[in-house]
Amino acid sequence: MMTLEEIQSLESYCSENGITIKQRLHELNIPESNFYYARRALTARQSTSEGSFIQLGNASGLTFPEPARSASGSRKGKNIPAESYMT
């Protein structure tokens, strides 16, 4: 069975090189059924485990809204960058 790292590596390679997973599996002589079985099993196991992190993907595609700013200038006089709420 494939490891989570192998699955992620294969998916990343396909995405970066513009090929399908099926094409890459054929190049590596890995049966499609083995790949999809391992991915489903690892995903199911990962979703049931508590306290684990999940990979969200490429952060460059994510956007976050700006925090609301009051008209009274509550940050006035404070040297706090607007992005500090993310840290």
PDB file of C-alpha atoms in Angstrom:
ATOM      1  CA  MET A   1       0.000   0.000   0.000  1.00  0.00           C
ATOM      2  CA  MET A   2       1.189   3.526  -0.732  1.00  0.00           C
ATOM      3  CA  THR A   3       2.001   6.002   1.999  1.00  0.00           C
ATOM      4  CA  LEU A   4       0.328   9.381   2.389  1.00  0.00           C
ATOM      5  CA  GLU A   5       3.573  11.081   1.363  1.00  0.00           C
ATOM      6  CA  GLU A   6       3.755   9.018  -1.843  1.00  0.00           C
ATOM      7  CA  ILE A   7       0.158   9.870  -2.718  1.00  0.00           C
ATOM      8  CA  GLN A   8       0.703  13.574  -2.083  1.00  0.00           C
ATOM      9  CA  SER A   9       3.937  13.518  -4.057  1.00  0.00           C
ATOM     10  CA  LEU A  10       2.259  11.834  -7.021  1.00  0.00           C
ATOM     11  CA  GLU A  11      -0.674  14.271  -6.983  1.00  0.00           C
ATOM     12  CA  SER A  12       1.692  17.234  -6.699  1.00  0.00           C
ATOM     13  CA  TYR A  13       3.808  15.961  -9.596  1.00  0.00           C
ATOM     14  CA  CYS A  14       0.735  15.578 -11.789  1.00  0.00           C
ATOM     15  CA  SER A  15      -0.497  19.045 -10.933  1.00  0.00           C
ATOM     16  CA  GLU A  16       2.877  20.684 -11.590  1.00  0.00           C
ATOM     17  CA  ASN A  17       3.458  18.848 -14.867  1.00  0.00           C
ATOM     18  CA  GLY A  18      -0.079  19.018 -16.249  1.00  0.00           C
ATOM     19  CA  ILE A  19      -0.632  15.288 -16.573  1.00  0.00           C
ATOM     20  CA  THR A  20      -3.384  13.092 -15.203  1.00  0.00           C
ATOM     21  CA  ILE A  21      -2.948  10.736 -12.291  1.00  0.00           C
ATOM     22  CA  LYS A  22      -3.850   7.881 -14.616  1.00  0.00           C
ATOM     23  CA  GLN A  23      -0.985   8.789 -16.983  1.00  0.00           C
ATOM     24  CA  ARG A  24       1.542   8.994 -14.134  1.00  0.00           C
ATOM     25  CA  LEU A  25       0.390   5.706 -12.624  1.00  0.00           C
ATOM     26  CA  HIS A  26       0.845   4.068 -16.026  1.00  0.00           C
ATOM     27  CA  GLU A  27       4.395   5.509 -16.278  1.00  0.00           C
ATOM     28  CA  LEU A  28       5.219   4.103 -12.819  1.00  0.00           C
ATOM     29  CA  ASN A  29       3.512   0.741 -13.459  1.00  0.00           C
ATOM     30  CA  ILE A  30       1.212   1.215 -10.472  1.00  0.00           C
ATOM     31  CA  PRO A  31      -2.287  -0.225 -10.869  1.00  0.00           C
ATOM     32  CA  GLU A  32      -4.949   2.495 -10.596  1.00  0.00           C
ATOM     33  CA  SER A  33      -6.920   0.396  -8.138  1.00  0.00           C
ATOM     34  CA  ASN A  34      -3.952   0.279  -5.728  1.00  0.00           C
ATOM     35  CA  PHE A  35      -3.577   4.060  -5.794  1.00  0.00           C
ATOM     36  CA  TYR A  36      -7.260   4.853  -5.280  1.00  0.00           C
ATOM     37  CA  TYR A  37      -7.655   2.164  -2.598  1.00  0.00           C
ATOM     38  CA  ALA A  38      -4.678   3.532  -0.651  1.00  0.00           C
ATOM     39  CA  ARG A  39      -5.862   7.131  -1.016  1.00  0.00           C
ATOM     40  CA  ARG A  40      -9.383   6.264   0.158  1.00  0.00           C
ATOM     41  CA  ALA A  41      -8.076   4.226   3.107  1.00  0.00           C
ATOM     42  CA  LEU A  42      -5.654   6.929   4.226  1.00  0.00           C
ATOM     43  CA  THR A  43      -8.250   9.684   3.811  1.00  0.00           C
ATOM     44  CA  ALA A  44     -10.791   7.734   5.850  1.00  0.00           C
ATOM     45  CA  ARG A  45      -8.258   7.022   8.577  1.00  0.00           C
ATOM     46  CA  GLN A  46      -7.106  10.636   8.623  1.00  0.00           C
ATOM     47  CA  SER A  47     -10.636  12.045   8.863  1.00  0.00           C
ATOM     48  CA  THR A  48     -11.456   9.849  11.862  1.00  0.00           C
ATOM     49  CA  SER A  49      -8.329  10.660  13.845  1.00  0.00           C
ATOM     50  CA  GLU A  50      -8.718  13.527  16.263  1.00  0.00           C
ATOM     51  CA  GLY A  51      -6.159  16.246  16.741  1.00  0.00           C
ATOM     52  CA  SER A  52      -4.423  15.833  13.410  1.00  0.00           C
ATOM     53  CA  PHE A  53      -3.679  18.481  10.830  1.00  0.00           C
ATOM     54  CA  ILE A  54      -4.854  18.405   7.231  1.00  0.00           C
ATOM     55  CA  GLN A  55      -3.112  19.878   4.234  1.00  0.00           C
ATOM     56  CA  LEU A  56      -5.060  22.770   2.762  1.00  0.00           C
ATOM     57  CA  GLY A  57      -3.150  23.026  -0.472  1.00  0.00           C
ATOM     58  CA  ASN A  58      -1.256  25.875  -2.038  1.00  0.00           C
ATOM     59  CA  ALA A  59      -1.515  28.945   0.217  1.00  0.00           C
ATOM     60  CA  SER A  60      -1.025  31.324  -2.706  1.00  0.00           C
ATOM     61  CA  GLY A  61      -4.629  30.709  -3.772  1.00  0.00           C
ATOM     62  CA  LEU A  62      -6.055  31.576  -0.381  1.00  0.00           C
ATOM     63  CA  THR A  63      -7.316  35.023   0.494  1.00  0.00           C
ATOM     64  CA  PHE A  64      -8.291  36.391   3.860  1.00  0.00           C
ATOM     65  CA  PRO A  65     -10.589  39.334   4.502  1.00  0.00           C
ATOM     66  CA  GLU A  66      -9.178  42.466   6.044  1.00  0.00           C
ATOM     67  CA  PRO A  67     -10.163  42.976   9.672  1.00  0.00           C
ATOM     68  CA  ALA A  68     -12.872  45.544  10.274  1.00  0.00           C
ATOM     69  CA  ARG A  69     -11.538  48.943  11.273  1.00  0.00           C
ATOM     70  CA  SER A  70     -13.478  51.338  13.392  1.00  0.00           C
ATOM     71  CA  ALA A  71     -13.811  54.987  12.521  1.00  0.00           C
ATOM     72  CA  SER A  72     -12.497  55.961  15.958  1.00  0.00           C
ATOM     73  CA  GLY A  73      -9.033  54.686  15.036  1.00  0.00           C
ATOM     74  CA  SER A  74      -8.620  52.143  17.824  1.00  0.00           C
ATOM     75  CA  ARG A  75      -5.164  51.267  16.430  1.00  0.00           C
ATOM     76  CA  LYS A  76      -4.101  54.907  16.453  1.00  0.00           C
ATOM     77  CA  GLY A  77      -0.963  55.340  18.454  1.00  0.00           C
ATOM     78  CA  LYS A  78      -0.382  51.582  18.590  1.00  0.00           C
ATOM     79  CA  ASN A  79       2.308  50.170  16.375  1.00  0.00           C
ATOM     80  CA  ILE A  80       0.431  46.935  15.531  1.00  0.00           C
ATOM     81  CA  PRO A  81       0.374  45.761  11.917  1.00  0.00           C
ATOM     82  CA  ALA A  82      -3.037  44.854  10.487  1.00  0.00           C
ATOM     83  CA  GLU A  83      -1.817  41.307   9.720  1.00  0.00           C
ATOM     84  CA  SER A  84      -1.041  40.532  13.367  1.00  0.00           C
ATOM     85  CA  TYR A  85      -4.437  38.858  13.844  1.00  0.00           C
ATOM     86  CA  MET A  86      -3.165  35.961  11.719  1.00  0.00           C
ATOM     87  CA  THR A  87      -0.187  35.110  13.973  1.00  0.00           C
TER      88      THR A  87
END
